[in-house]
Amino acid sequence: MAVHIDRYERYWMWASTGILVLFLAAIVLTAAVGSAHPPSHVETIDPEQVGVHGEFASPGVSTADGRVIVSLRAEMYVFRPEVIRVPAGTPVTFRITSPDVLHGFQIVGTNVNLTVAPGYVSEATATFPRPGEYLIVCNEYCGLAHHLMQGKLIIEAPR
Ligand code: CUA
């Protein structure tokens, strides 16, 4: 015996299915045609070259035209460098990439929270008004020692 579905209910079922298909198609289209990726993923990079040359081969803090730039590598299961020292009251740009798997870069208690995908450089800029210490954690499950993957950000009083 066939289940009776009211005509209007059937219309709504088709309409809601249609909307889902439309939204899914929009995601696939923008990803494929517009090569859309998360807004913090500013550049692409060859993950096999990350540790070989360039800024991520010798990660650390540098300054360029008054800006502080922190280049970082997130890899199983460590951030390089593990301890970062930057001055208070100066905009700091974090640039981070991964040579292996997906990681996260979250400075706890701030709104710096990046997804670190191999193949992309993720970037965020923040200013820390007061000296202090922040915990950095990886918030994407990246393997057995994921929970041990953390770093420290030390904000120093400007000299
Ligand atoms: Cu790296 Cu979790």
Short mmCIF file of C-alpha atoms and ligand atoms in Angstrom, two decimals:
data_model
loop_
_atom_site.label_atom_id
_atom_site.label_comp_id
_atom_site.label_asym_id
_atom_site.label_seq_id
_atom_site.Cartn_x
_atom_site.Cartn_y
_atom_site.Cartn_z
CA MET A 1 0.00 0.00 0.00
CA ALA A 2 1.44 3.35 -1.05
CA VAL A 3 1.93 5.96 1.66
CA HIS A 4 -0.30 8.93 1.09
CA ILE A 5 1.54 12.25 1.08
CA ASP A 6 -0.52 15.38 0.91
CA ARG A 7 0.02 17.38 -2.29
CA TYR A 8 1.23 20.53 -0.49
CA GLU A 9 3.54 18.51 1.69
CA ARG A 10 5.02 16.99 -1.44
CA TYR A 11 5.56 20.47 -2.93
CA TRP A 12 7.43 21.60 0.18
CA MET A 13 9.53 18.44 0.22
CA TRP A 14 10.62 19.07 -3.36
CA ALA A 15 11.19 22.77 -2.66
CA SER A 16 13.42 22.13 0.38
CA THR A 17 15.36 19.44 -1.49
CA GLY A 18 15.81 21.87 -4.36
CA ILE A 19 17.18 24.57 -2.04
CA LEU A 20 19.71 22.11 -0.57
CA VAL A 21 20.87 21.07 -4.05
CA LEU A 22 21.15 24.74 -5.06
CA PHE A 23 23.27 25.64 -2.01
CA LEU A 24 25.51 22.62 -2.48
CA ALA A 25 25.98 23.51 -6.16
CA ALA A 26 26.91 27.07 -5.14
CA ILE A 27 29.64 25.76 -2.79
CA VAL A 28 31.04 23.38 -5.41
CA LEU A 29 30.95 26.10 -8.10
CA THR A 30 32.67 28.80 -6.03
CA ALA A 31 35.33 26.31 -4.86
CA ALA A 32 36.02 24.92 -8.33
CA VAL A 33 35.54 27.94 -10.61
CA GLY A 34 36.50 30.77 -8.27
CA SER A 35 39.16 28.67 -6.49
CA ALA A 36 37.70 29.98 -3.25
CA HIS A 37 39.51 29.11 -0.04
CA PRO A 38 39.21 30.34 3.55
CA PRO A 39 39.86 34.11 3.78
CA SER A 40 42.91 33.70 6.04
CA HIS A 41 44.64 31.50 3.43
CA VAL A 42 46.51 34.28 1.69
CA GLU A 43 49.00 32.38 -0.48
CA THR A 44 49.65 28.92 -1.76
CA ILE A 45 52.93 27.12 -1.07
CA ASP A 46 54.45 23.76 -1.97
CA PRO A 47 54.24 21.79 1.32
CA GLU A 48 57.33 19.76 0.38
CA GLN A 49 59.41 22.96 0.17
CA VAL A 50 58.21 24.45 3.48
CA GLY A 51 61.18 23.26 5.54
CA VAL A 52 63.72 23.52 2.71
CA HIS A 53 64.00 27.21 1.89
CA GLY A 54 62.23 30.52 2.34
CA GLU A 55 60.86 32.16 5.47
CA PHE A 56 59.42 28.92 6.85
CA ALA A 57 62.74 27.04 6.69
CA SER A 58 64.08 29.33 9.43
CA PRO A 59 60.86 30.43 11.15
CA GLY A 60 60.89 33.22 13.70
CA VAL A 61 60.23 36.87 14.39
CA SER A 62 61.35 39.51 11.93
CA THR A 63 60.60 43.16 11.30
CA ALA A 64 59.91 44.83 7.98
CA ASP A 65 58.94 48.50 7.60
CA GLY A 66 57.89 48.88 11.21
CA ARG A 67 55.79 45.73 11.14
CA VAL A 68 56.50 42.65 13.20
CA ILE A 69 56.17 39.43 11.24
CA VAL A 70 56.15 36.02 12.83
CA SER A 71 56.75 33.13 10.43
CA LEU A 72 55.73 29.78 11.85
CA ARG A 73 55.58 26.13 10.95
CA ALA A 74 52.90 23.92 12.44
CA GLU A 75 53.99 20.31 12.16
CA MET A 76 53.35 17.04 13.94
CA TYR A 77 53.39 17.87 16.91
CA VAL A 78 55.05 21.17 17.47
CA PHE A 79 54.95 24.83 16.52
CA ARG A 80 58.25 26.22 15.28
CA PRO A 81 59.26 28.39 17.01
CA GLU A 82 57.63 27.08 20.20
CA VAL A 83 58.17 30.33 22.10
CA ILE A 84 57.47 33.64 20.37
CA ARG A 85 58.48 37.03 21.79
CA VAL A 86 56.90 40.16 20.37
CA PRO A 87 56.61 43.75 21.63
CA ALA A 88 53.40 45.13 23.11
CA GLY A 89 51.48 47.80 21.24
CA THR A 90 52.81 46.90 17.77
CA PRO A 91 50.78 45.14 15.05
CA VAL A 92 52.05 41.58 14.74
CA THR A 93 51.39 39.55 11.59
CA PHE A 94 51.43 35.79 12.04
CA ARG A 95 52.20 33.77 8.92
CA ILE A 96 51.93 30.03 9.30
CA THR A 97 51.93 26.93 7.15
CA SER A 98 52.16 23.16 7.53
CA PRO A 99 54.50 20.68 5.84
CA ASP A 100 52.37 17.68 6.80
CA VAL A 101 48.72 17.61 7.85
CA LEU A 102 45.96 19.99 8.88
CA HIS A 103 46.66 21.89 12.11
CA GLY A 104 45.13 24.78 14.00
CA PHE A 105 46.75 27.90 15.42
CA GLN A 106 44.77 29.47 18.21
CA ILE A 107 46.13 32.09 20.58
CA VAL A 108 43.94 31.40 23.59
CA GLY A 109 42.04 34.43 24.84
CA THR A 110 42.40 36.39 21.59
CA ASN A 111 40.57 36.25 18.29
CA VAL A 112 43.62 34.87 16.45
CA ASN A 113 42.42 31.46 15.32
CA LEU A 114 43.70 30.05 12.03
CA THR A 115 43.26 26.81 10.18
CA VAL A 116 46.69 25.71 8.97
CA ALA A 117 46.31 23.61 5.86
CA PRO A 118 49.28 22.17 3.97
CA GLY A 119 49.61 24.05 0.69
CA TYR A 120 48.47 27.38 2.10
CA VAL A 121 49.96 30.21 4.11
CA SER A 122 47.48 31.43 6.73
CA GLU A 123 47.79 34.94 8.01
CA ALA A 124 46.35 37.05 10.82
CA THR A 125 47.38 40.36 12.34
CA ALA A 126 46.83 41.35 15.95
CA THR A 127 48.06 43.97 18.38
CA PHE A 128 48.66 43.09 22.02
CA PRO A 129 48.32 46.22 24.16
CA ARG A 130 49.88 44.89 27.39
CA PRO A 131 52.84 42.69 28.26
CA GLY A 132 51.86 39.15 29.22
CA GLU A 133 51.78 35.52 28.16
CA TYR A 134 49.41 33.61 25.95
CA LEU A 135 49.00 29.92 25.35
CA ILE A 136 48.94 28.76 21.74
CA VAL A 137 47.13 25.53 20.94
CA CYS A 138 46.50 23.38 17.92
CA ASN A 139 42.74 23.05 17.63
CA GLU A 140 42.51 20.65 14.70
CA TYR A 141 43.00 16.97 15.42
CA CYS A 142 46.30 16.14 13.71
CA GLY A 143 47.29 12.77 15.15
CA LEU A 144 48.14 10.85 18.30
CA ALA A 145 50.01 13.67 20.05
CA HIS A 146 47.65 16.46 18.97
CA HIS A 147 46.88 17.32 22.59
CA LEU A 148 50.59 17.99 23.25
CA MET A 149 50.93 20.49 20.42
CA GLN A 150 51.19 23.90 21.99
CA GLY A 151 53.31 27.02 22.07
CA LYS A 152 53.77 30.19 24.02
CA LEU A 153 53.44 33.82 23.03
CA ILE A 154 55.25 36.30 25.24
CA ILE A 155 54.35 39.96 24.93
CA GLU A 156 57.22 42.13 26.10
CA ALA A 157 57.16 45.75 27.22
CA PRO A 158 58.39 47.92 24.35
CA ARG A 159 61.96 49.08 24.85
CU1 CUA B 1 48.48 19.92 15.26
CU2 CUA B 1 46.54 19.15 16.37
#
